Short mmCIF file of C-alpha atoms and ligand atoms in Angstrom, two decimals:
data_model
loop_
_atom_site.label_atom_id
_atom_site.label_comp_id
_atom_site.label_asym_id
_atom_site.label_seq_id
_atom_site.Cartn_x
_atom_site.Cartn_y
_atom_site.Cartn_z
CA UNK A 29 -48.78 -42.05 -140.04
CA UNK A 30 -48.70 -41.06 -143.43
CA UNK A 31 -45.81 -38.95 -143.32
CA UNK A 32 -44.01 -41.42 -141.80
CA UNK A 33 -44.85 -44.03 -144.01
CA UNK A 34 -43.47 -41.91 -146.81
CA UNK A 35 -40.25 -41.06 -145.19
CA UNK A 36 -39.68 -44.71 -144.74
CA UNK A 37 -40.27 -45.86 -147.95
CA UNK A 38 -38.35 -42.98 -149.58
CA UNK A 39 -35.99 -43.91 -147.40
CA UNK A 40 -35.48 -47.82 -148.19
CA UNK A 41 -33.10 -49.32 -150.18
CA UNK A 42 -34.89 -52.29 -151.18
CA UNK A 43 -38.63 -52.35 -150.63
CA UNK A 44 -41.19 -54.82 -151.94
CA UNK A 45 -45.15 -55.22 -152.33
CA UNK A 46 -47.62 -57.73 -151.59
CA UNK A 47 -50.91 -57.68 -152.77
CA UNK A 48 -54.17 -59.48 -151.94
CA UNK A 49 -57.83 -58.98 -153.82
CA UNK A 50 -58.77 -55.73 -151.69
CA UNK A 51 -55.80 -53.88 -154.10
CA UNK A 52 -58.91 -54.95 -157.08
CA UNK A 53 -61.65 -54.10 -155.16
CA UNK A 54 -62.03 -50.68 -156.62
CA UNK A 55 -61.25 -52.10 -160.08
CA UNK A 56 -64.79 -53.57 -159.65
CA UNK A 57 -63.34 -57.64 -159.04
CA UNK A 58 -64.81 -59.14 -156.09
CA UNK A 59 -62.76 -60.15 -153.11
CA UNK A 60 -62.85 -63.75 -151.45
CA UNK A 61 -64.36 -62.92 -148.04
CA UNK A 62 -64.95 -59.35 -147.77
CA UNK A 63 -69.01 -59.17 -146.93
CA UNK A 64 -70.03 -60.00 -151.23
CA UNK A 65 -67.16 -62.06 -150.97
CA UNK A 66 -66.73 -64.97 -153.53
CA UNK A 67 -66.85 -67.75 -150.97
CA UNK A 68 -69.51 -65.49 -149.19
CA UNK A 69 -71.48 -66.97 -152.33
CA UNK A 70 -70.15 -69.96 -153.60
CA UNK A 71 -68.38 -72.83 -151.89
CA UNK A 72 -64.82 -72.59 -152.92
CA UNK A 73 -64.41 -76.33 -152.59
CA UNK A 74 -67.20 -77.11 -155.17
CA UNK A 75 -65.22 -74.45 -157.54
CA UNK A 76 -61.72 -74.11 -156.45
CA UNK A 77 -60.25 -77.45 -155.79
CA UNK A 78 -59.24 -80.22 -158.39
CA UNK A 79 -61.62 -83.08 -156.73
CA UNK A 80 -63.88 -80.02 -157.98
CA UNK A 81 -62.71 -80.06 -161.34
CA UNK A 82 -62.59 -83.73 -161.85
CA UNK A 83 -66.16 -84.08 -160.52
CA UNK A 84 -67.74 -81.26 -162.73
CA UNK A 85 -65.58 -79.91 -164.84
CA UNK A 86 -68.52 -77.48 -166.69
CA UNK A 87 -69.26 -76.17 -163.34
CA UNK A 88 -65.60 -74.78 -162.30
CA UNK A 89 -65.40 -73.75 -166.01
CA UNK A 90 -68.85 -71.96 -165.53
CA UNK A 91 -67.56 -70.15 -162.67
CA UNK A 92 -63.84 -69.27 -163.84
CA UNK A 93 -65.61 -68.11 -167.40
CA UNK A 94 -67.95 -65.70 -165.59
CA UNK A 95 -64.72 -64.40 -163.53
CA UNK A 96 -62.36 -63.99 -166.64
CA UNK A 97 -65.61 -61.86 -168.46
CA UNK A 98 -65.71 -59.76 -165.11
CA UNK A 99 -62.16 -59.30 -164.77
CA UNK A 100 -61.31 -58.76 -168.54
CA UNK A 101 -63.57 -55.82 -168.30
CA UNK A 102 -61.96 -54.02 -165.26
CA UNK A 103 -58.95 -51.55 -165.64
CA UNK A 104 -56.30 -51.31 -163.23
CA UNK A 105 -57.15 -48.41 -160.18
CA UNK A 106 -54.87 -45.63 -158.19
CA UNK A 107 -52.78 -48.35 -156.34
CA UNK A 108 -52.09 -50.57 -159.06
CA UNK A 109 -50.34 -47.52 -161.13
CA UNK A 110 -48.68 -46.12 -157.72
CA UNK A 111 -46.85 -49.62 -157.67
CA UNK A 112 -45.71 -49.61 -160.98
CA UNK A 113 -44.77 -45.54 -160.49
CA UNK A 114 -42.58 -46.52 -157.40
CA UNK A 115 -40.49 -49.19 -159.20
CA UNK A 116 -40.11 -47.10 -162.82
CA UNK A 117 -38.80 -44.77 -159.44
CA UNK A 118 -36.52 -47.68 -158.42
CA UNK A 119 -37.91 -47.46 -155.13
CA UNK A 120 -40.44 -50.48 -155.60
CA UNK A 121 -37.96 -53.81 -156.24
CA UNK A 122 -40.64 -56.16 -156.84
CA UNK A 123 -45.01 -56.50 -156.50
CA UNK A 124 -45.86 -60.52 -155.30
CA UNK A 125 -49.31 -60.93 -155.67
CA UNK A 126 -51.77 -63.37 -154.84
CA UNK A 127 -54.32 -61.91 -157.26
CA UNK A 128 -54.96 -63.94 -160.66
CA UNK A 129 -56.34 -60.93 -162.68
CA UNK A 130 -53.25 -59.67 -164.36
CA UNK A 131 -54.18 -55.68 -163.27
CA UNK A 132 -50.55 -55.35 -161.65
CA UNK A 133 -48.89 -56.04 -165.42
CA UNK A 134 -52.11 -54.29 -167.12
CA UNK A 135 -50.61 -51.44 -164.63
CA UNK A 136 -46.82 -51.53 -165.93
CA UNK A 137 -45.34 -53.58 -163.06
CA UNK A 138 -42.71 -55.27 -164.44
CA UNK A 139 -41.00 -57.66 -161.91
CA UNK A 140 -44.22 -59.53 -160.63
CA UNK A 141 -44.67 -62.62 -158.71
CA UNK A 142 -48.27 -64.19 -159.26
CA UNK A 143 -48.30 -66.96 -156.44
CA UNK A 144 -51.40 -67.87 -157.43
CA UNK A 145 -51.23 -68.10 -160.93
CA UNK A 146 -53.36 -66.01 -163.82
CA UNK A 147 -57.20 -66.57 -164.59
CA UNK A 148 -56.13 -65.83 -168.23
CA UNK A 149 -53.82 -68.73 -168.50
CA UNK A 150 -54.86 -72.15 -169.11
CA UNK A 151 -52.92 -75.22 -169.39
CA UNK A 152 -53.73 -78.56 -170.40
CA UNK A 153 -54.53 -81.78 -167.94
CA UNK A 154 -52.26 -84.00 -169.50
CA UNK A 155 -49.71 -82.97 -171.55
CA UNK A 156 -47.52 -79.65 -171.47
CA UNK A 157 -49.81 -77.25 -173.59
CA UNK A 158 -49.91 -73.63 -171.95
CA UNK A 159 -51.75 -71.01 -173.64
CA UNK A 160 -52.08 -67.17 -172.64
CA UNK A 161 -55.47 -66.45 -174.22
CA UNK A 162 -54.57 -62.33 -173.90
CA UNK A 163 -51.60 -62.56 -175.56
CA UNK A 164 -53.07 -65.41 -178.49
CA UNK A 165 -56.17 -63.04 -178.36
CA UNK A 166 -58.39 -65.78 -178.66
CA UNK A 167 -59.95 -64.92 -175.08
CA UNK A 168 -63.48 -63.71 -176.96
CA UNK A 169 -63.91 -67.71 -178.78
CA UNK A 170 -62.22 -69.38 -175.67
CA UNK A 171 -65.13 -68.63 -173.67
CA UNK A 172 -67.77 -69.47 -175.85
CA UNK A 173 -66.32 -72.86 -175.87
CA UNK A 174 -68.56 -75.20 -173.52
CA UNK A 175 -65.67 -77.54 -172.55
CA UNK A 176 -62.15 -76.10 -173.63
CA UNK A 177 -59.96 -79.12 -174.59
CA UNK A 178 -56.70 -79.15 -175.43
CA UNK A 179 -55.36 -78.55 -179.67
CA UNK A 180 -52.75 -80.69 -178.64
CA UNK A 181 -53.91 -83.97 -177.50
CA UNK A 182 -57.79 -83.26 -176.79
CA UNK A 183 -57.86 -83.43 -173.27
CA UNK A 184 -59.77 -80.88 -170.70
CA UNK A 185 -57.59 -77.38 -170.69
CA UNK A 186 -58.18 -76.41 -167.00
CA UNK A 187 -57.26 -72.45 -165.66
CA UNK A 188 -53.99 -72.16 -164.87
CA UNK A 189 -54.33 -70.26 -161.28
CA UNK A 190 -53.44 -72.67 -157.68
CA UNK A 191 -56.80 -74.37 -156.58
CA UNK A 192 -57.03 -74.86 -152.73
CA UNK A 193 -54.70 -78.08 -151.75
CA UNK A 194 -52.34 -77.48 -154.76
CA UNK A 195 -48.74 -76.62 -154.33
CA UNK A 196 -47.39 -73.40 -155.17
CA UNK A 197 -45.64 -73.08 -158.51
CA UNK A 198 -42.07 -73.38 -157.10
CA UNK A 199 -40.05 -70.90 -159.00
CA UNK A 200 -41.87 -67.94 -158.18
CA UNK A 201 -42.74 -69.08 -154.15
CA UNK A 202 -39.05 -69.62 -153.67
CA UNK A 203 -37.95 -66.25 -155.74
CA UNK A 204 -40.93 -64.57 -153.30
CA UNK A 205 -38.83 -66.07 -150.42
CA UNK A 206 -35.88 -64.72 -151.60
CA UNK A 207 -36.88 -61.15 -152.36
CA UNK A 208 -38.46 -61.69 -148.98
CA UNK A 209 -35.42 -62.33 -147.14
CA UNK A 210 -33.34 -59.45 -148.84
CA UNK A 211 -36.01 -56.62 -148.13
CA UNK A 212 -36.14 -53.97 -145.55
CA UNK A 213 -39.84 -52.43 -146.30
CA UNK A 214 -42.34 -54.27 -147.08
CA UNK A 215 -45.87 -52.47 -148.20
CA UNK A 216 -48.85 -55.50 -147.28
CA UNK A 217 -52.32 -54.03 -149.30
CA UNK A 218 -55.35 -55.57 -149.51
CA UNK A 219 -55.18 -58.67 -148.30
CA UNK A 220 -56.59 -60.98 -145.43
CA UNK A 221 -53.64 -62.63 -144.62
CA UNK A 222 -55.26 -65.93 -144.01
CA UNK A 223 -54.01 -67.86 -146.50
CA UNK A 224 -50.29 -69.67 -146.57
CA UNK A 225 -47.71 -69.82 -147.81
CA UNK A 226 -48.40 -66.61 -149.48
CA UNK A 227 -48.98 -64.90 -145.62
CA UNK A 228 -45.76 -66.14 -144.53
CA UNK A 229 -44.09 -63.17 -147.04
CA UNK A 230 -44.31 -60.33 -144.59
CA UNK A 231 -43.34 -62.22 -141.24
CA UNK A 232 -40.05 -63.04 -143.59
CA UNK A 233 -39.51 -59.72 -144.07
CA UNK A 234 -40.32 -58.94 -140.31
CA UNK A 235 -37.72 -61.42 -138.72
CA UNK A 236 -34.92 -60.43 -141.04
CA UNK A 237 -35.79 -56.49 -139.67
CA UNK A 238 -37.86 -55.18 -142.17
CA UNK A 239 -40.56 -52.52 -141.96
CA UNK A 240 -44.34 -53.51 -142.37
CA UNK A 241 -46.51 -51.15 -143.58
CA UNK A 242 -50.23 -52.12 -144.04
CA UNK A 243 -52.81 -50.80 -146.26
CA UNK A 244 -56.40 -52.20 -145.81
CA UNK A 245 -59.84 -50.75 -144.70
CA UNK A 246 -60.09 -52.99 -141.90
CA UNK A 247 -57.56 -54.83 -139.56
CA UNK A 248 -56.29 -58.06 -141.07
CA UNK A 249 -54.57 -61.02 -139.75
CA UNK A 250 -51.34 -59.28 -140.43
CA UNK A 251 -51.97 -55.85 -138.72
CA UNK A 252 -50.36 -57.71 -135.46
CA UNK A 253 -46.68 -57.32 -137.32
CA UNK A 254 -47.29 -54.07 -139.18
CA UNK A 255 -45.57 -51.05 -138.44
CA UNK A 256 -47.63 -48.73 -139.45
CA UNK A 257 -51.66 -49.40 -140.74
CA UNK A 258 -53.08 -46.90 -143.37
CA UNK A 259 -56.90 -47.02 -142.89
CA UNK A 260 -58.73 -46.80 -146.24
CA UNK A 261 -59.06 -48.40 -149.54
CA UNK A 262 -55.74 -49.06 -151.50
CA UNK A 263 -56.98 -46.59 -154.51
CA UNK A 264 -56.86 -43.34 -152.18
CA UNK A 265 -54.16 -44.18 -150.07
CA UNK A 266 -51.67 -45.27 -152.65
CA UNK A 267 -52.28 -42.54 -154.26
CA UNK A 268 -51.51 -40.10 -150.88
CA UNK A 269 -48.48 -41.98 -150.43
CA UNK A 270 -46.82 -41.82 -153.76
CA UNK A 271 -47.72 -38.17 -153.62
CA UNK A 272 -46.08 -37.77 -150.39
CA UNK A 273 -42.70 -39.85 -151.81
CA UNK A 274 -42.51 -37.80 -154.37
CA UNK A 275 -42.66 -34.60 -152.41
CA UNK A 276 -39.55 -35.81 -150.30
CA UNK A 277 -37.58 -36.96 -153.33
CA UNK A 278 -37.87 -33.64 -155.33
N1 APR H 311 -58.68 -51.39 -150.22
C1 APR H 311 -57.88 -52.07 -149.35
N2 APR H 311 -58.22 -53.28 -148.78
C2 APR H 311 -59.44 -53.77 -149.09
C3 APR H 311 -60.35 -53.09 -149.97
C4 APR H 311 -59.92 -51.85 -150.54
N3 APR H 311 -60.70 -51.15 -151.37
N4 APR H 311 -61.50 -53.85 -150.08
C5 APR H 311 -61.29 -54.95 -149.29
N5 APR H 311 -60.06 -54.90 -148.70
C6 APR H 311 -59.43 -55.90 -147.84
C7 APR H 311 -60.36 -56.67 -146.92
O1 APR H 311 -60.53 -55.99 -145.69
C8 APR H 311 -59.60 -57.99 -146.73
O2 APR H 311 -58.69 -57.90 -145.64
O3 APR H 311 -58.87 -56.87 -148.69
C9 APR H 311 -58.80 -58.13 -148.02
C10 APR H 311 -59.30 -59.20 -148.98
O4 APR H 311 -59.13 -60.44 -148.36
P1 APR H 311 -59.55 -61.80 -149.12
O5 APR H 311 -60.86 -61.62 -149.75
O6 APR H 311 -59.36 -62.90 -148.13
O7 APR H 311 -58.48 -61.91 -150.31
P2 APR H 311 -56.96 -62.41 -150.26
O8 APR H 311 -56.29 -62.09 -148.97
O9 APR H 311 -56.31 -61.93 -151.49
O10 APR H 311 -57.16 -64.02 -150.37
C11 APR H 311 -56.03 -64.84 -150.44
O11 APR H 311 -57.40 -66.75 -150.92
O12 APR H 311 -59.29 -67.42 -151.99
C12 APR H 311 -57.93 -67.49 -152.02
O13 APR H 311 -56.44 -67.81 -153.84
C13 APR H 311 -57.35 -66.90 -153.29
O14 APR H 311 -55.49 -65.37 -153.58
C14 APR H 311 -56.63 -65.65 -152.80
C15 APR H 311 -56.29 -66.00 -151.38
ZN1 ZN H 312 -52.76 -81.58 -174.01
#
């Protein structure tokens, strides 16, 4: 399967990525319902909703606080620098990712789709104020700051990342769509594939004749329309595969 898998993708002339939280896993950032899951613990619709935030704001803030300290100290892993090997390759075109914890661009991907927005964004409640707190390196005082509000207009900054029941941002769902539509390989890692529209991404890329190639320790909701399924964790069998590519390409 392996082999295979690397013949294919050396072989494609536009292939893309999608990524779920089992790509982090090994970076040491919990998923969402693997078995220490995050909503194995906490109710996602006390923390991840906006009836949430508007109820108790300190609580969400609690919660995304103690993820942006977990995630700020993890490093990218095997399969987030195999992605950004494969496009500085020009064989990767593009990594959409439903993961919030920027390790694809910490990585060197450089055309990446964050569907789900980025824990280490925030944006304000009413007016337009956006902040990046990595690149204004303010992230160490931002969270000792009980309540973040807004240096604009005072109101409640809230994370910028897609709460359950919140639309997509629409630029980058319909430029996923797109790159979607135009690719023949798609590689689907780490993710459960229960959540939409992010899961509709590799049935796109099915019906207009693309390749699925799956990468997950266990079966997902998308192994149905995959091609080939790599057993194992992202980490180790990223890194086979781009070893494998770049055996056929030399
Ligand atoms: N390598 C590969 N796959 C892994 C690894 C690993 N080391 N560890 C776990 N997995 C797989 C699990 O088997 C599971 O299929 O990663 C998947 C993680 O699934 P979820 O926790 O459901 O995460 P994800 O699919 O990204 O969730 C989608 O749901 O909670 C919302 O907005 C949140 O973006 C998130 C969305
Ligand atoms: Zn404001």
């Amino acid at each position: 399967m392996m082999a295979e898998a690397a013949k294919l993708l050396a072989r494609s002339k536009f292939a893309i990525a999608f990524t779920g939280a089992g790509i982090s896993a090994e970076s040491g950032v919990p998923t969402f319902r693997g078995k220490d899951g995050l909503w194995m613990r906490y109710r996602p619709e006390e923390l991840a909703t906006p009836e949430a935030f508007s109820r108790n704001p300190r609580l969400v803030w609690d919660f995304y606080k103690w993820r942006m300290k977990l995630i700020a100290k993890a490093r990218p892993n095997r399969a987030h620098y195999a992605l950004a090997k494969l496009e500085e390759m020009g064989i990767l075109k593009a990594v959409i990712t439903q993961n919030v914890d920027d390790l694809h661009r910490e990585a060197g991907t450089k055309n990446l789709i964050e569907l789900h927005g980025n824990i280490f964004r925030v944006r304000c409640t009413s007016c337009d104020y956006r902040e990046n707190l990595k690149e204004s390196c303010s992230l160490e005082e931002f969270l000792r700051e009980e309540l973040p509000k807004c240096p604009n207009c005072g109101s409640l900054l809230r994370p910028d990342v897609v709460w359950f029941g919140e639309p997509l941002p629409e630029e980058e769902l319909s430029e996923a769509f797109k790159l979607a539509r135009r690719a023949d390989l798609i590689l689907v890692i780490g993710t459960s594939g229960l959540v939409y529209p992010a899961a509709y991404i590799p049935y796109i890329v099915k019906e207009n004749g693309g390749i699925v190639i799956e990468i997950n320790v266990e079966e997902s909701a998308l192994t149905p329309i995959a091609d080939i399924f790599l057993r194992g964790k992202a980490g180790e069998v990223m890194g086979t595969l781009l070893e494998e590519v770049k055996k056929i390409l030399d």
